[in-house]
XYZ file of C-alpha atoms in Angstrom:
316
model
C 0.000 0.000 0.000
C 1.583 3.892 -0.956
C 0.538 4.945 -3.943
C 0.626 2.635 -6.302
C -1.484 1.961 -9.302
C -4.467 -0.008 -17.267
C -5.338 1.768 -18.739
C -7.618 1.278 -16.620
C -6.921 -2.501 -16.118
C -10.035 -3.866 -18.983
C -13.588 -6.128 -17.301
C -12.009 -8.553 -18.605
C -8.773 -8.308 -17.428
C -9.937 -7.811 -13.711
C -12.578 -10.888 -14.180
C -9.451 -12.650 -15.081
C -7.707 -12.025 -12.922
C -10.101 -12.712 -9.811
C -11.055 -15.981 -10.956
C -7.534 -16.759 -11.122
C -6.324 -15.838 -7.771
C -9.463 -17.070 -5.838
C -8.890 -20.891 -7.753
C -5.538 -20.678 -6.005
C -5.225 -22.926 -2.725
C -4.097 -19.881 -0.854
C -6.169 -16.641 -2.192
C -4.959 -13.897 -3.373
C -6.291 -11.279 -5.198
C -3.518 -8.289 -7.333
C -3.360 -5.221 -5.670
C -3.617 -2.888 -8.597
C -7.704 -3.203 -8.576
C -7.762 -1.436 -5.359
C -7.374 1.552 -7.393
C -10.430 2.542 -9.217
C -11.054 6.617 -8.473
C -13.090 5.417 -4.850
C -9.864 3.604 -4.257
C -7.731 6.271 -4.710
C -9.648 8.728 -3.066
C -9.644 6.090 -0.223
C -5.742 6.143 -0.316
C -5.425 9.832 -0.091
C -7.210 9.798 3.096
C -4.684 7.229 4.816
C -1.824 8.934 3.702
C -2.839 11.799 6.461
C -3.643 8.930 9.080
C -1.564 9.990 12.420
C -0.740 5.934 12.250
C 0.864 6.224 8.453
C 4.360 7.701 8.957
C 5.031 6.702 5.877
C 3.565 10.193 4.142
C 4.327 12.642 6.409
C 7.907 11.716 6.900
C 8.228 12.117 3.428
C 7.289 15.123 2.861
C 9.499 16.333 6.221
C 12.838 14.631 4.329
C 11.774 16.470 0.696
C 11.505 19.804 2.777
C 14.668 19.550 4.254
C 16.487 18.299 1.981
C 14.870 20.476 -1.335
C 17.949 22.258 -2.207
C 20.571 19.024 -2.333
C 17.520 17.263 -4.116
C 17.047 19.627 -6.703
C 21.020 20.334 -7.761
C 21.332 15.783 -7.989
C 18.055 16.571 -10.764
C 19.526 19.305 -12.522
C 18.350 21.969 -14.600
C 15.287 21.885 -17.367
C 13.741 18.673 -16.294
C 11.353 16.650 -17.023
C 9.554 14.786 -13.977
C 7.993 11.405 -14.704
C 5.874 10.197 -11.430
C 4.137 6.731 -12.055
C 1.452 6.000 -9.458
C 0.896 9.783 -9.083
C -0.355 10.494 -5.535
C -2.597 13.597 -4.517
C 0.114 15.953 -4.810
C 1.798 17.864 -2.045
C 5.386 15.741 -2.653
C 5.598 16.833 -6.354
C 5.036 20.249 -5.308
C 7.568 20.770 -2.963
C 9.916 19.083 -5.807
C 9.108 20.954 -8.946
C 9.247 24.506 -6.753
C 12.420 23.607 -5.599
C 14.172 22.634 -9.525
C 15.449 25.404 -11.656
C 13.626 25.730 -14.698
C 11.702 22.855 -15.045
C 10.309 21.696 -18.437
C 7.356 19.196 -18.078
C 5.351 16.926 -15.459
C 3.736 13.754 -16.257
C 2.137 12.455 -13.667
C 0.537 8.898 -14.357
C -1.991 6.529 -12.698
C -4.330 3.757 -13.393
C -7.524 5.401 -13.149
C -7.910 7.997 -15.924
C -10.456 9.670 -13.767
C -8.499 10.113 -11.033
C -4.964 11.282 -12.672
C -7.001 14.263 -14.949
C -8.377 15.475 -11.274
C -4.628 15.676 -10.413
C -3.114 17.220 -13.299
C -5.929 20.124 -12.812
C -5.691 21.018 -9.425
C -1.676 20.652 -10.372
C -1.935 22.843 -13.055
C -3.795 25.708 -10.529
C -0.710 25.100 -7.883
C 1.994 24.733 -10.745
C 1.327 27.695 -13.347
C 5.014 27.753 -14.773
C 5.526 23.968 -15.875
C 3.546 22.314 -18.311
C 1.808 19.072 -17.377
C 0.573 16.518 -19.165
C -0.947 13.200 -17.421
C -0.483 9.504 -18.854
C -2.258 6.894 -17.735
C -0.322 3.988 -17.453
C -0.239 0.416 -15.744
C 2.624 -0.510 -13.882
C 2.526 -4.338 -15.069
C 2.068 -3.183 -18.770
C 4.961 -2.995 -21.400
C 3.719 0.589 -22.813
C 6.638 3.093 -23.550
C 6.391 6.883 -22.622
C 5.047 8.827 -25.576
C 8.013 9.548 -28.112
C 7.506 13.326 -27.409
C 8.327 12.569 -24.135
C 11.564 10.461 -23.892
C 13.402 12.864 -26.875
C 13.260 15.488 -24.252
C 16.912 15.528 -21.758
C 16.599 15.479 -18.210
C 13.926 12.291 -17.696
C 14.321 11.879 -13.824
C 11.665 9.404 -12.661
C 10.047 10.335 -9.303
C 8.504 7.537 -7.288
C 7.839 8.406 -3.820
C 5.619 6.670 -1.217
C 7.642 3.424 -0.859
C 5.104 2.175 -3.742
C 8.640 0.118 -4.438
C 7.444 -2.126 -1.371
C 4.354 -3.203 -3.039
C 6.260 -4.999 -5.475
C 7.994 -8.279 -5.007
C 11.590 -7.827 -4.748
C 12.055 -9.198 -8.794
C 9.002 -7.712 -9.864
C 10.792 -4.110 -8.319
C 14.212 -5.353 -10.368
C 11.627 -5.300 -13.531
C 10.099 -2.188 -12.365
C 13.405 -0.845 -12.273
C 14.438 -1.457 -15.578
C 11.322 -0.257 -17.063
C 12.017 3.047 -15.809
C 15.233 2.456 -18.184
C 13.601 1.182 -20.698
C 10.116 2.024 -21.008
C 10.406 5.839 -19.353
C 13.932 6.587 -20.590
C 14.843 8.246 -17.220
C 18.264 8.404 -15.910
C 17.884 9.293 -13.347
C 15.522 8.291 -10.163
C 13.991 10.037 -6.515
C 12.824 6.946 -4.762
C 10.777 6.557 -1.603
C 12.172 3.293 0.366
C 10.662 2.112 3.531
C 12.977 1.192 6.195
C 12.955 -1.907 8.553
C 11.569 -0.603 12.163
C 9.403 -1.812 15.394
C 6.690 -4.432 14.422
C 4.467 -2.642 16.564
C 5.157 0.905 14.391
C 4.500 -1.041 11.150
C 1.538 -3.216 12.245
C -0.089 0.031 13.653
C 0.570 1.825 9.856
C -1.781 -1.063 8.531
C -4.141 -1.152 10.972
C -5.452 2.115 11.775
C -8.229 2.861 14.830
C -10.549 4.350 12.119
C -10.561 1.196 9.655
C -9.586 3.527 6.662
C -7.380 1.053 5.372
C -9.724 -1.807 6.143
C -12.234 0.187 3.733
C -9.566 0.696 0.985
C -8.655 -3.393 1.384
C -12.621 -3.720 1.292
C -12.596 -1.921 -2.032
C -11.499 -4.904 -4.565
C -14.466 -6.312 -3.135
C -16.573 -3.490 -3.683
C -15.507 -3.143 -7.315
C -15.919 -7.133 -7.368
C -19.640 -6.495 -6.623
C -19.772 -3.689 -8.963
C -17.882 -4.582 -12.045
C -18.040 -8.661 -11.847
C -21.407 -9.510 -10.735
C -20.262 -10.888 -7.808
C -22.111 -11.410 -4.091
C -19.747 -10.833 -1.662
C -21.155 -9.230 1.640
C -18.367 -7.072 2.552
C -19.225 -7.590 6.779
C -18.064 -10.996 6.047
C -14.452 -10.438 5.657
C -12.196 -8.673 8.127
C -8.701 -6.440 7.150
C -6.136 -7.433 8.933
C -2.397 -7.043 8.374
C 0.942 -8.050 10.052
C 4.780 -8.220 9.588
C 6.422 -11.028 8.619
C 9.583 -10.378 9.847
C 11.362 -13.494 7.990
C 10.370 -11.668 4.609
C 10.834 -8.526 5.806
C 7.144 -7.134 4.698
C 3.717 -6.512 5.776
C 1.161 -8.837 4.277
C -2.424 -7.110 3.859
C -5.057 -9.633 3.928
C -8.857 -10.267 3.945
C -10.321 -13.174 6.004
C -13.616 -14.742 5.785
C -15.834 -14.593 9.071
C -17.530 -17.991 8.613
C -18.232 -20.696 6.604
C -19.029 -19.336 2.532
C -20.078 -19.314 -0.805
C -19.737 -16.364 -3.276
C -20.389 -16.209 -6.749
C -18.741 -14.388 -9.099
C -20.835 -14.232 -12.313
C -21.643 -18.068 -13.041
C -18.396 -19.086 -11.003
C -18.722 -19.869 -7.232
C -16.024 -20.236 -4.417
C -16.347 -21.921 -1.133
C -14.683 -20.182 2.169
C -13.791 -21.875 5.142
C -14.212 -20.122 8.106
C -11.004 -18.022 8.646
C -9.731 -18.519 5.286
C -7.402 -15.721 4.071
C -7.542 -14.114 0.688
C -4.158 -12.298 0.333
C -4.313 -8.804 -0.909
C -0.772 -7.018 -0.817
C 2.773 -7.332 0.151
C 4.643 -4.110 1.694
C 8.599 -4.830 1.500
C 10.746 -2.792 4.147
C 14.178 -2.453 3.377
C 17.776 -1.544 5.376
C 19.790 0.685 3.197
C 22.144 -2.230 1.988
C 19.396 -4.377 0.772
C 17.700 -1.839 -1.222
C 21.492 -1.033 -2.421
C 21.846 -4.170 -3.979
C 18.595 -4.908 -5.411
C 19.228 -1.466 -7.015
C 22.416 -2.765 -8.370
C 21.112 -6.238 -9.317
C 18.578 -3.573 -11.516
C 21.480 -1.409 -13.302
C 21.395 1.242 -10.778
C 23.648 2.672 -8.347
C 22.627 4.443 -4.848
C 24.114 8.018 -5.436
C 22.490 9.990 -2.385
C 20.346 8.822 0.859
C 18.215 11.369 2.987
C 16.857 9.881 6.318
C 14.478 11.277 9.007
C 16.278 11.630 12.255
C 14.331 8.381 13.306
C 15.315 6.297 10.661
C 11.942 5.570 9.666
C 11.951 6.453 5.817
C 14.564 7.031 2.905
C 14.740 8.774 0.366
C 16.802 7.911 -2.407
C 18.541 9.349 -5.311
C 19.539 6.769 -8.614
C 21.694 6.666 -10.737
C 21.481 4.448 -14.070
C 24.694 2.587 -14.527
């Protein structure tokens, strides 16, 4: 969970999907189809949870560290941010660069990144902006206008890096090579910390994130014909440490059926269905899967706690 988001992901694709992950012996369901616009709209409003350090951390290492950030971008650049959030990190980046050329913000929900790239446009009068929407598990290049400009730094805060697994971030990675023709990256990277901090992140007192977990089976309901009662499955998430992630789940409350269009799965009572993985890094781990990517660690900025990172890369 932190930001990340098919054009917007096809019926079919998302039926697909479901049927495949609930067939599985242990459930699961792909992330990504928590992000419809109710989804993201959802995740805005955990981001300013006091529980979710995650955010304003963030934001507190961008602030403080503006001027060092902008001089590693450089001068006349162009700002690629896949997974767009609601705005307030971009901000405090693109007034801090000198001379910046274009923002592209991007997001799976077409509705959702045009409501960003106006109220960005109000905020941001003197750099042109021009939203993409874009899947993060698709193979789409950046429009050829686009990559011929110099200066593609890639900006990808959030720790949305954690949601991947840690090859599918190697891929992710390389797309930003190869697909976004960036150079250069600002990364958001999660650090390793108290159980109790992280488990308390997931699990907020005002069930926010339990609603945005909820969600895939909201749009289930919505977009699949499907009968799930939604006070039949509880959020719950914990760390495990041996994998060095939180693991976002959904369990059944009792004994099941649901039916998905002409397709029906049984639940046993307490049966988990296996949302999202959050990987937390130490410095050296996200080093080398940086490395094992093509990319070299040039700069680190970290909150006096050491709960967050942020991360400046280089392509090698």
């Amino acid at each position: 969970m932190a930001n990340g988001r098919v054009k917007t992901g096809s019926m079919s694709e998302f039926f697909n999907h479901v049927i495949e992950g609930l067939s599985k012996k242990d459930k699961k369901l792909n992330p990504k189809w928590f992000y419809d616009y109710e989804g993201s709209k959802i995740f805005e409003q955990i981001t300013k949870l006091d529980e979710y350090y995650i955010t304003r951390t963030e934001i507190d290492i961008l602030k403080k560290n503006q001027d060092e950030i902008s001089k590693c971008i450089g001068e006349h650049a162009t700002i690629i941010e896949p997974g767009a959030g609601a705005g307030e990190k971009i901000k405090i980046l693109i007034k801090s660069l000198k001379k910046p050329e274009l923002y592209v913000p991007s997001d799976i929900s077409k509705t959702y990144i045009r409501d960003i790239a106006t109220k960005l446009e109000k905020a941001l009068p003197n750099i042109k902006i021009e939203p993409w929407v874009f899947d993060f598990q698709s193979n789409e290049k950046i429009p050829s206008h686009i990559y011929q400009k110099k200066n593609l730094t890639t900006f990808f805060p959030g720790s949305t890096i954690g949601n991947f697994e840690p090859l599918d971030a190697i891929n992710f990675l390389k797309k930003v090579k190869n697909q976004f023709y960036s150079d250069k990256i600002i990364i958001g990277v999660d650090l390793i910390k108290e159980k109790k901090i992280l488990e308390r992140a997931y699990n907020d007192a005002l069930g926010i994130t339990s609603k945005f977990n909820k969600n895939i089976l909201k749009r289930m309901n919505k977009e699949l014909n499907a009968d799930l009662n939604l006070d039949f499955f509880k959020h719950d998430a914990i760390f495990n440490k041996k994998k060095s992630r939180i693991e976002m789940r959904l369990i059944s409350q009792k004994k099941q059926h649901i039916n998905i269009g002409q397709t029906s799965f049984l639940f046993q009572d307490q049966e988990i269905i296996h949302t999202e993985n959050s990987y937390k890094y130490s410095l050296d781990m996200f080093k080398n899967l940086a490395k094992d990517a093509g990319w070299s660690v040039a700069k680190i900025w970290v909150d006096k706690n050491k709960l967050f990172s942020v991360q400046f890369l280089i392509h090698q």
